mmCIF file of C-alpha atoms and ligand atoms in Angstrom:
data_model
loop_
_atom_site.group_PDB
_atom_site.id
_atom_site.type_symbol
_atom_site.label_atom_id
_atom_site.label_comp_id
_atom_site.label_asym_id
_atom_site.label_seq_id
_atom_site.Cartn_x
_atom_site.Cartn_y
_atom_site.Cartn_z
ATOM 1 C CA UNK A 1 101.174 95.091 102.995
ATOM 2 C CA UNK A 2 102.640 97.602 105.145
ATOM 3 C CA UNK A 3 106.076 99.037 103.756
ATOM 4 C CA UNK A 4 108.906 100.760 104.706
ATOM 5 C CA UNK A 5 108.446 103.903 101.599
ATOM 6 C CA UNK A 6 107.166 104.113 98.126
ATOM 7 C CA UNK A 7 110.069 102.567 97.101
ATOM 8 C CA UNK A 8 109.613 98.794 98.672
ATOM 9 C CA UNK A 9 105.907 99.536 98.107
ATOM 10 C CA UNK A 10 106.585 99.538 94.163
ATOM 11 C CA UNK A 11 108.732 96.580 94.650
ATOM 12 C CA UNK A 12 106.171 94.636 96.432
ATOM 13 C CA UNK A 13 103.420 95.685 93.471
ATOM 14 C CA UNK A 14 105.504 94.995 90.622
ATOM 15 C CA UNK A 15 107.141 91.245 92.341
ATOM 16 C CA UNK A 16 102.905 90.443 92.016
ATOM 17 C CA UNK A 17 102.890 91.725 88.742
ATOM 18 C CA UNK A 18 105.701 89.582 87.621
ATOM 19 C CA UNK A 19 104.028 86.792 89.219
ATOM 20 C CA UNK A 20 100.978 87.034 88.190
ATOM 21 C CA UNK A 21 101.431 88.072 84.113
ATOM 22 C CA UNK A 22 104.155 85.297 83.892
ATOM 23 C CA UNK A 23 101.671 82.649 85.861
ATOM 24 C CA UNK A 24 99.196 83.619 82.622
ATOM 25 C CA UNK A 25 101.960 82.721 80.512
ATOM 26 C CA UNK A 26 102.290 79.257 81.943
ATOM 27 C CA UNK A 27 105.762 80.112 84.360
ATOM 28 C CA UNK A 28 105.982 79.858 87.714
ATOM 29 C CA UNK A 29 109.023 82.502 88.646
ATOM 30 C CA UNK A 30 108.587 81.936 92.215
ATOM 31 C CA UNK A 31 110.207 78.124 91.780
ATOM 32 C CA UNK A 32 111.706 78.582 88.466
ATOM 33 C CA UNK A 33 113.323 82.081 88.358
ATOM 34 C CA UNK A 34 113.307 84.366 85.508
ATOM 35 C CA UNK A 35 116.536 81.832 83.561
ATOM 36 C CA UNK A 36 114.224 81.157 80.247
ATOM 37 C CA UNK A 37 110.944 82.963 81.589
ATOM 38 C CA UNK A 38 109.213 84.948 78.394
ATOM 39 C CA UNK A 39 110.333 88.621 78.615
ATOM 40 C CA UNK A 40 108.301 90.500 79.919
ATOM 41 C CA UNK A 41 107.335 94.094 78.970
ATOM 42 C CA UNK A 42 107.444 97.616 81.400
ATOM 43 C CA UNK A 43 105.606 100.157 80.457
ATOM 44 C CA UNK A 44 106.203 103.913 82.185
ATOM 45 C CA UNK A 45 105.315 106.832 81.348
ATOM 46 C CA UNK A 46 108.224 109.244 80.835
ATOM 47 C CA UNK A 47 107.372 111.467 84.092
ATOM 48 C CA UNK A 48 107.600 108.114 86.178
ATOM 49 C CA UNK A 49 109.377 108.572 89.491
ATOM 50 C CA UNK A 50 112.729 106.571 89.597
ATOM 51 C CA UNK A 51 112.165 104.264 92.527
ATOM 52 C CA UNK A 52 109.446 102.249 89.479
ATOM 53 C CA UNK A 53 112.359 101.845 87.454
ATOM 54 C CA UNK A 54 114.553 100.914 90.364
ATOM 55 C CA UNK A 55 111.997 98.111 91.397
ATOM 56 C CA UNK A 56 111.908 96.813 87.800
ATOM 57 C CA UNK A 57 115.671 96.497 88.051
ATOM 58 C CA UNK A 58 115.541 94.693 91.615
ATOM 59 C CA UNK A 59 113.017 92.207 90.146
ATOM 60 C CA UNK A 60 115.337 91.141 87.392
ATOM 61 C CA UNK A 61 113.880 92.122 84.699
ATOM 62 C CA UNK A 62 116.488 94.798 83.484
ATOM 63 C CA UNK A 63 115.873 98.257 82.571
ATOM 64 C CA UNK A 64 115.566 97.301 78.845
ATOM 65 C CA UNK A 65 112.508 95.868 79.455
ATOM 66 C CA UNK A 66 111.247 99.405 80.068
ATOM 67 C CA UNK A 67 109.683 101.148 77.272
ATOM 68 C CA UNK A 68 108.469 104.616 77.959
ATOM 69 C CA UNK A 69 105.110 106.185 77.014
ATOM 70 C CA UNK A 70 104.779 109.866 76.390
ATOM 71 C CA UNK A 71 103.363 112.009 78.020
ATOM 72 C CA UNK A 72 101.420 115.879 78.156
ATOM 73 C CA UNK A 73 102.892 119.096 78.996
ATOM 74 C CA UNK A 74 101.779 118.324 83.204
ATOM 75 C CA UNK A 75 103.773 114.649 83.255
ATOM 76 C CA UNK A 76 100.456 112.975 82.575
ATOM 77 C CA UNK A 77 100.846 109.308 80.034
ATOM 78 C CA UNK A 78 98.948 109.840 76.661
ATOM 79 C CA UNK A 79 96.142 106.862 76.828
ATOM 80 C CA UNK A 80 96.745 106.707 72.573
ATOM 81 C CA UNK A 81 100.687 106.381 72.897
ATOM 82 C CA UNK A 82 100.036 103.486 76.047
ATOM 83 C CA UNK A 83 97.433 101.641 73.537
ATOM 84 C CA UNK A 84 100.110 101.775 70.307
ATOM 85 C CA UNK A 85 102.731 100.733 72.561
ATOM 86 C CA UNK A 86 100.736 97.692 74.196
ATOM 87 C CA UNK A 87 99.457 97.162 70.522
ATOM 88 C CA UNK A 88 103.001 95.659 69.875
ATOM 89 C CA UNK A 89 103.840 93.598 72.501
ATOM 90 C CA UNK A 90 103.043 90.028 72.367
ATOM 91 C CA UNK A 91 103.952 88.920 75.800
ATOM 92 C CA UNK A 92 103.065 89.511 79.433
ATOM 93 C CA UNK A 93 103.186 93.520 80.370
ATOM 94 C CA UNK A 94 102.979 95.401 83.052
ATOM 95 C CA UNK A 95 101.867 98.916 82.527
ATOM 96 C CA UNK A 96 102.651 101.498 85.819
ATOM 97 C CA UNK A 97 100.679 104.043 86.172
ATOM 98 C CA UNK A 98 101.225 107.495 88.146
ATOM 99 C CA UNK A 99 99.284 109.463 90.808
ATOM 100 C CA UNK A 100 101.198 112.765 91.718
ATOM 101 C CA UNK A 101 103.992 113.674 89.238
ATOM 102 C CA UNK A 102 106.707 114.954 91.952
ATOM 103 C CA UNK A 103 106.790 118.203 90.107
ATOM 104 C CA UNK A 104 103.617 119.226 89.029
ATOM 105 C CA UNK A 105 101.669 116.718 91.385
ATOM 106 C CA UNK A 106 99.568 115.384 87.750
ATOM 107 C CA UNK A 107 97.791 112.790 87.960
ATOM 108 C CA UNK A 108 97.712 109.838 84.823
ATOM 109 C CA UNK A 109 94.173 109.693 83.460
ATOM 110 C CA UNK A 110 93.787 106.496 85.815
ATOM 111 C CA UNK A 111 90.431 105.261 84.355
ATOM 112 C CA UNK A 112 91.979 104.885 80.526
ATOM 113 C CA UNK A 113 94.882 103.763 81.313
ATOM 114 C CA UNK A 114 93.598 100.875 83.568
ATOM 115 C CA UNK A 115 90.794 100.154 81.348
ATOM 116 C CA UNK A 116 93.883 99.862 77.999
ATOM 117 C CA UNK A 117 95.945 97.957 80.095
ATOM 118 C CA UNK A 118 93.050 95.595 81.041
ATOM 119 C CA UNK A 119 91.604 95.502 77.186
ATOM 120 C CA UNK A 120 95.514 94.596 76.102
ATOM 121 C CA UNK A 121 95.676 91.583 79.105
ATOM 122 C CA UNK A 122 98.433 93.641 81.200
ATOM 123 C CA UNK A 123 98.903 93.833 84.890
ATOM 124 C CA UNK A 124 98.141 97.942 85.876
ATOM 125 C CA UNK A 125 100.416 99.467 88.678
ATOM 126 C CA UNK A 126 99.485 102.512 90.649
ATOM 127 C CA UNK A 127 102.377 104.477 92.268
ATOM 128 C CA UNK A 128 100.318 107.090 94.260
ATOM 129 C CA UNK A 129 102.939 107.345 96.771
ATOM 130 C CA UNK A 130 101.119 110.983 97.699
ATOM 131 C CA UNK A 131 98.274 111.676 94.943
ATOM 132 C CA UNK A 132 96.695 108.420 95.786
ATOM 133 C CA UNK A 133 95.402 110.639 98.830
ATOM 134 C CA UNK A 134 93.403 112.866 96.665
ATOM 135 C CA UNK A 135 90.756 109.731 97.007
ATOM 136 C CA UNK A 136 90.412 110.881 100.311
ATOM 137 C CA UNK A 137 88.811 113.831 99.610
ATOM 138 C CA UNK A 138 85.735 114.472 97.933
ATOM 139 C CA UNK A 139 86.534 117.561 96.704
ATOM 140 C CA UNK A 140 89.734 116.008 94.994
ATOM 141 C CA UNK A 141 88.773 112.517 94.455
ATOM 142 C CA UNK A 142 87.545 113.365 90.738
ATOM 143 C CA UNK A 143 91.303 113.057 89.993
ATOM 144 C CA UNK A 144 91.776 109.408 90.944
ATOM 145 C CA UNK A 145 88.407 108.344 88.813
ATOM 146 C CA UNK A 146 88.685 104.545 87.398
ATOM 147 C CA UNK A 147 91.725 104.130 89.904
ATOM 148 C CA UNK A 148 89.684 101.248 91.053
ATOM 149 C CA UNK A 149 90.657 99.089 87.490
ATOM 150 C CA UNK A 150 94.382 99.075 88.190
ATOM 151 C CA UNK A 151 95.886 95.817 89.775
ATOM 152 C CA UNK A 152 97.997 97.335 92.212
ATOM 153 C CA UNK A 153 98.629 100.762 94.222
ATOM 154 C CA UNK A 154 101.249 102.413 96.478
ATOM 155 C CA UNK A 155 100.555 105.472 98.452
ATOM 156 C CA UNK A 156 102.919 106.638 101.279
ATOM 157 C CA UNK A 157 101.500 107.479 104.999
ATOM 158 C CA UNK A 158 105.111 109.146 106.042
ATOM 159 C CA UNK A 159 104.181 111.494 103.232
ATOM 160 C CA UNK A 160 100.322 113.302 103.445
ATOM 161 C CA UNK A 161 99.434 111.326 106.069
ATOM 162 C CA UNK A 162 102.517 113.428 107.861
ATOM 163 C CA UNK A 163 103.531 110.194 110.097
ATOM 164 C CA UNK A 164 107.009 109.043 110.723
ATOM 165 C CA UNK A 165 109.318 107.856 108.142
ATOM 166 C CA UNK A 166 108.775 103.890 107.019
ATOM 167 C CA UNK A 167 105.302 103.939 106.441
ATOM 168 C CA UNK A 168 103.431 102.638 103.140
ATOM 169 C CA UNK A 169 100.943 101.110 101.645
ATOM 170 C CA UNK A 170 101.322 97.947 99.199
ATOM 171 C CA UNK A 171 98.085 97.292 98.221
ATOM 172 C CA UNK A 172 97.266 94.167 95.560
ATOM 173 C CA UNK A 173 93.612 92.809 94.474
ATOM 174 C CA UNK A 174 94.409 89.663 94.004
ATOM 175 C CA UNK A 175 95.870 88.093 97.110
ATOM 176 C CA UNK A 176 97.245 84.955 95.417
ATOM 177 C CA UNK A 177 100.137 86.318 93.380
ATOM 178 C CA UNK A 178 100.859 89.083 96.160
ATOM 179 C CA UNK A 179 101.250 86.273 98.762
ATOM 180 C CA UNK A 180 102.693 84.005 95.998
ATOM 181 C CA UNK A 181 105.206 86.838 95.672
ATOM 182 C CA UNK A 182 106.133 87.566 98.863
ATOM 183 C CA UNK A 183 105.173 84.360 101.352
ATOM 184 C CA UNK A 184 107.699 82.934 103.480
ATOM 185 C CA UNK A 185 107.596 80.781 106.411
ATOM 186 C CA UNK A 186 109.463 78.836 109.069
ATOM 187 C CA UNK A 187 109.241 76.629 111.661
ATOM 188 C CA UNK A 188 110.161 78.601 113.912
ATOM 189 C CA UNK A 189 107.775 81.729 113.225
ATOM 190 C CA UNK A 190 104.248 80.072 115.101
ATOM 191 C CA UNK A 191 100.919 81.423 114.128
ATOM 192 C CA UNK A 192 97.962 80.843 116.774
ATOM 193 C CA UNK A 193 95.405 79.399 113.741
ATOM 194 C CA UNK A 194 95.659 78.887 110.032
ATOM 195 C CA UNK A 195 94.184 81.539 108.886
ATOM 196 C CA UNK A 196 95.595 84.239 111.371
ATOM 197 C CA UNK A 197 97.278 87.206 108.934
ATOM 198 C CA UNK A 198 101.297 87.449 109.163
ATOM 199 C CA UNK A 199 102.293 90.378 108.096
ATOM 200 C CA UNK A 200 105.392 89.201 106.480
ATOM 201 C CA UNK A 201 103.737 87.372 104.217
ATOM 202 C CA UNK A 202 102.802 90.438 101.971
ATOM 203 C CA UNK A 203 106.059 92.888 102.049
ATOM 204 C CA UNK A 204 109.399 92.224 101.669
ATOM 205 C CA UNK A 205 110.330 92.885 105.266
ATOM 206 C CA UNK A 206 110.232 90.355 107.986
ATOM 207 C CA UNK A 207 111.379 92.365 111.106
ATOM 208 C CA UNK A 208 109.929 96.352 111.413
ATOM 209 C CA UNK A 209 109.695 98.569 114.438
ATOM 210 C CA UNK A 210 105.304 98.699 115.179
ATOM 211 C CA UNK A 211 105.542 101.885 112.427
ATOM 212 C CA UNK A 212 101.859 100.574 111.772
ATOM 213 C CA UNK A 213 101.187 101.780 115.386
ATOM 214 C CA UNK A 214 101.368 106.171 114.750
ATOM 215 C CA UNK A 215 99.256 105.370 111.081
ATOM 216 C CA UNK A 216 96.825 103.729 113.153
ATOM 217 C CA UNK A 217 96.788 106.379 116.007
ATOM 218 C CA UNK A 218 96.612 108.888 112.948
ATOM 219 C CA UNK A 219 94.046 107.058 111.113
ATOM 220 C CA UNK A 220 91.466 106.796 114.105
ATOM 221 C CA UNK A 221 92.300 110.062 115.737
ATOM 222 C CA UNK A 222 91.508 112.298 112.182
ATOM 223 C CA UNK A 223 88.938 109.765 110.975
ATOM 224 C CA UNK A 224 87.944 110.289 107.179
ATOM 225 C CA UNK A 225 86.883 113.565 107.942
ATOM 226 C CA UNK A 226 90.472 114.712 109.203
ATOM 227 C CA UNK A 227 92.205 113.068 106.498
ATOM 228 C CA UNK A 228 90.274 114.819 103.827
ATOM 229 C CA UNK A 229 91.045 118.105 105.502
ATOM 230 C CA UNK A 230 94.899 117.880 105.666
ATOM 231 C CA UNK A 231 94.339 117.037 102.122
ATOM 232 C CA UNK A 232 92.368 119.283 101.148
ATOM 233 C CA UNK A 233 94.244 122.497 103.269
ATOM 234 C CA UNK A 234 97.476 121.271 101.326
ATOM 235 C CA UNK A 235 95.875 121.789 97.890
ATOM 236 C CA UNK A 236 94.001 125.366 99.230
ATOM 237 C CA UNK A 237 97.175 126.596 100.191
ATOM 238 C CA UNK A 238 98.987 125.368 96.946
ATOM 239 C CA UNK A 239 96.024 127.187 94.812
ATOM 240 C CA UNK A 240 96.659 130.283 97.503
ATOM 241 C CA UNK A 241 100.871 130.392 96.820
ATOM 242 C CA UNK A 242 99.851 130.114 92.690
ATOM 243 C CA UNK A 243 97.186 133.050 93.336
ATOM 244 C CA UNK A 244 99.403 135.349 95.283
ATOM 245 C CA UNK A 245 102.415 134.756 92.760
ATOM 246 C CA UNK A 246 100.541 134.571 89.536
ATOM 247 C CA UNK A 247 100.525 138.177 88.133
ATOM 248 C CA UNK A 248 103.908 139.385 89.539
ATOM 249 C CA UNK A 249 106.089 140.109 87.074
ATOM 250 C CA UNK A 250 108.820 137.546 85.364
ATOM 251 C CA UNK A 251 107.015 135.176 87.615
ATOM 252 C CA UNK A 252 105.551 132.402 85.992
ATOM 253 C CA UNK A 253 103.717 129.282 87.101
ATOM 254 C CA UNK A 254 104.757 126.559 85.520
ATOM 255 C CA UNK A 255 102.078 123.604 86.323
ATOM 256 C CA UNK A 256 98.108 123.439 86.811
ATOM 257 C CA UNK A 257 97.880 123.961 90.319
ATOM 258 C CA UNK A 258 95.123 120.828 90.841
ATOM 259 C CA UNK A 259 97.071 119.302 93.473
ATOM 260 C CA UNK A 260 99.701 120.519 96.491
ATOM 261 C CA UNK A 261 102.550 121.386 93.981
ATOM 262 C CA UNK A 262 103.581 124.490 92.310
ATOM 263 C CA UNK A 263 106.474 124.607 90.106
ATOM 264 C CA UNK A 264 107.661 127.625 89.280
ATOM 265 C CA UNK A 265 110.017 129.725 86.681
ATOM 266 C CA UNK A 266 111.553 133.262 87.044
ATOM 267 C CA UNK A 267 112.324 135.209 83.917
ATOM 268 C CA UNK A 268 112.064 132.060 81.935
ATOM 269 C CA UNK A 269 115.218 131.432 82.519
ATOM 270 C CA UNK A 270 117.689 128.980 84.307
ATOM 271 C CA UNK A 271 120.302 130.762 85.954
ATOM 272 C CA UNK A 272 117.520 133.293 87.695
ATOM 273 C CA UNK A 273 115.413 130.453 88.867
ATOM 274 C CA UNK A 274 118.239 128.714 90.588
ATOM 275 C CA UNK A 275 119.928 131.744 92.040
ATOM 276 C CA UNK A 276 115.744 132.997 93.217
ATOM 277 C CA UNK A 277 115.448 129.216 95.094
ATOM 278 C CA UNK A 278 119.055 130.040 96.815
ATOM 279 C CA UNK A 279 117.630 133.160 97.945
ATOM 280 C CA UNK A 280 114.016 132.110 99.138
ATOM 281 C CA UNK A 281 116.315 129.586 101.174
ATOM 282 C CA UNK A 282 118.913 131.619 102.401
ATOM 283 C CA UNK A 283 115.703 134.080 103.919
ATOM 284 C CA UNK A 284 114.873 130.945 105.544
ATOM 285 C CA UNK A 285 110.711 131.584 105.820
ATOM 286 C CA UNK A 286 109.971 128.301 103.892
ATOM 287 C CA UNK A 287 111.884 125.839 102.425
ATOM 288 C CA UNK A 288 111.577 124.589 98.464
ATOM 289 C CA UNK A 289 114.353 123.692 95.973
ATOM 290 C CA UNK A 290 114.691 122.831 92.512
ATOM 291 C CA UNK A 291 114.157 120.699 90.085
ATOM 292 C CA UNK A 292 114.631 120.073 86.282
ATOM 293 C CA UNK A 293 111.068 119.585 84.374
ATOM 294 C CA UNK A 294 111.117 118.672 81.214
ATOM 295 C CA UNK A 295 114.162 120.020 80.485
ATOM 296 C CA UNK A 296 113.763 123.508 82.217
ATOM 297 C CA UNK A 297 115.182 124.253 86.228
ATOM 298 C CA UNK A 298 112.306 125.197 88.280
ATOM 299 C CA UNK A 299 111.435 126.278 92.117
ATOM 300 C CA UNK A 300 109.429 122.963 92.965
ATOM 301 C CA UNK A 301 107.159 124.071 95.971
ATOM 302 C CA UNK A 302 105.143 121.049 97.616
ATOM 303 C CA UNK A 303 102.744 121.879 100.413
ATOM 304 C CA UNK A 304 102.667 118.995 102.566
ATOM 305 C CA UNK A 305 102.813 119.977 106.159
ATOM 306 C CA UNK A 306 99.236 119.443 107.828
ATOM 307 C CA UNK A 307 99.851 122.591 110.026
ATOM 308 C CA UNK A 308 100.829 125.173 106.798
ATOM 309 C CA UNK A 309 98.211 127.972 107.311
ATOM 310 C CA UNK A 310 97.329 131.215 104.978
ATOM 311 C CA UNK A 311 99.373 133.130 106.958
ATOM 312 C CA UNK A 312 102.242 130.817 106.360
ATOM 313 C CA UNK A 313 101.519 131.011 102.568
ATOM 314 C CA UNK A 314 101.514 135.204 102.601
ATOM 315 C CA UNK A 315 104.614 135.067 103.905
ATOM 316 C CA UNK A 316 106.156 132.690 102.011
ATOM 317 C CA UNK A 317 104.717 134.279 99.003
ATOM 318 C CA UNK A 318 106.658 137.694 100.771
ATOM 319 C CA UNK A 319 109.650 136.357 100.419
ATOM 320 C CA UNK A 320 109.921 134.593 96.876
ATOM 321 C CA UNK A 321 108.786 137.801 95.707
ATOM 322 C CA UNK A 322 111.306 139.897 97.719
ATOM 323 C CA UNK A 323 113.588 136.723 95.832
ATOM 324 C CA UNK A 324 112.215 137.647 92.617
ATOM 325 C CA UNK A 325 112.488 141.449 92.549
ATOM 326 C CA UNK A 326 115.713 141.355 93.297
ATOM 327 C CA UNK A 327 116.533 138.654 90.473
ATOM 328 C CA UNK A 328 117.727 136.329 93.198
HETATM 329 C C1 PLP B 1 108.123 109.803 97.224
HETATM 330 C C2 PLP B 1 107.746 109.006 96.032
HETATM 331 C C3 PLP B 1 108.239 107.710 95.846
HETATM 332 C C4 PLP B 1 109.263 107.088 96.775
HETATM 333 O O1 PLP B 1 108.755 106.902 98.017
HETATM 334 P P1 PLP B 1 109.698 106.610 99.296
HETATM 335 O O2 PLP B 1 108.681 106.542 100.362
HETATM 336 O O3 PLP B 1 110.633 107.756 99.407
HETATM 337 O O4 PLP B 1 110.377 105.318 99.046
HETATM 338 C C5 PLP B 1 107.802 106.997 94.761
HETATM 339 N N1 PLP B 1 106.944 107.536 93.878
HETATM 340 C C6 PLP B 1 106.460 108.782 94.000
HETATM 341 C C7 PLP B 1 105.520 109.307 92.985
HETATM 342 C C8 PLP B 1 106.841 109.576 95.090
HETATM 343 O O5 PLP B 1 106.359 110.808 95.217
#
């Protein structure tokens, strides 16, 4: 289905999910509504980006049917903790997974965590609203492996893809409980032939503006080749910033820089890394802000621009110095 962001994307995932685990469980909730369905269980890891918990919410299933799943020091979920978890729960699940931690661009060790959620019966959730498009590139794909074993998948095109705003991906293997989930019709809407596709019938949505048109123009116009290069520039000029910035004094880099994010501290301290980020923005070279990371501010850089170049990067890295030296 083609959605308007990550966040109706995750919606349209999950209202499968919910289908589909509580169709295993004997309940249809498309005719009978959640009123005396068996509860089902959410699983998140605790670096999960809000809109999942949002679209949990939206579906009716309340956020206490979240339980969260640790995670490592880069926002990654710990395969043991997401096997204890599902160890306990008796009733449908639905696990969702991460690709590109917002921070520190991490990706969940896809290939585990679909295969645990399989073993354990549960429906597996992808949002990969931008790391998804590491599979684009061979050079970065190694970070998606096993992403095939999940159920469902977001990524966003209005985000590496670097089209206009209201375009993602809701993408669902099995095309009974996505349709099941989402299907409407109406006299009034005619199709030529039975079979002909109706867009509606897979996303929320039932009137858009032709946002499908640009992704298209962008998809045949780059072909796989270009695609993998805006990826892959992003993450060379991520590794670039971290290289430039590594070894300068009371600068330190908070993430592995495997991806297009670098998060970054100043004197290990709070205060100095906000007042650094008002600074770098008040020069005006680049733009980045902040963000809280496990319970630390940091400078939250995210290279997604397909026409950043080196010399974009030296200069940037000029002026978060310039930032740093002076202690903001
Ligand atoms: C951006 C993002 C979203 C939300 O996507 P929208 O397109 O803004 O709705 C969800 N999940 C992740 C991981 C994101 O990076």
């Amino acid at each position: 289905g083609f959605v308007t962001g990550g966040q109706m994307g995750n919606f349209t995932g999950l209202a499968a999910a919910r289908n589909a685990v509580l169709q295993r469980a004997g309940w249809d909730v498309e005719q009978r509504g959640l009123h005396g369905a068996p509860p089902i269980r959410v699983l998140l890891g605790e670096e999960a980006h809000v809109t999942v918990a949002a679209a949990v919410r939206l579906l009716g299933l309340g956020t206490e049917s979240i339980e969260r799943v640790a995670v490592d020091t880069q926002g990654r979920m710990l395969p043991e903790a997401l096997d204890k978890s599902l160890s306990r729960v008796r009733g449908p699940a639905i696990v969702c997974a991460q690709a590109g931690n917002i921070d520190t661009g991490a990706i969940d060790p896809l290939g585990e965590v679909g295969r645990i959620a399989r073993d354990h019966g549960a429906w597996c959730h992808v949002d990969g609203a931008f790391g998804l498009w590491a599979a684009a590139s061979p050079a970065y794909r190694d970070q998606v492996t096993g992403i095939e074993q999940a159920d469902s998948w977001v990524a966003d095109a209005h985000k590496w893809l670097n089209v206009p705003y209201d375009s993602s991906f809701a993408i669902v293997k099995d095309p009974a409980s996505h349709r099941a989930a989402m299907a409407l019709t109406a006299a009034y809407l005619p199709r030529e032939h039975e079979d002909q596709r109706w867009p509606a019938e897979w996303v929320p949505e039932l009137s858009r503006r032709a946002r499908s048109l640009p992704v298209y123009a962008a998809l045949r116009s780059l072909g796989r080749e270009g695609v993998a290069r805006i990826i892959e520039n992003c993450c060379e000029r991520a590794a670039q910033l971290a290289e430039l910035l590594e070894s300068a004094p009371g600068v330190q880099i908070v993430n592995d820089v495997a991806l297009n994010q670098v998060l970054l501290r100043f004197d290990d301290d709070d205060a100095t890394t906000d007042s650094v980020i008002r600074a770098v923005q008040d020069d005006g070279v680049c733009w980045l802000a902040g963000t809280t990371f496990r319970g630390l501010r940091a400078m939250r850089v995210s290279i997604c621009n397909w026409t950043t170049s080196e010399d974009d990067i030296e200069r940037s890295a000029e002026s978060i110095l310039a930032a740093a030296r002076d202690g903001g």
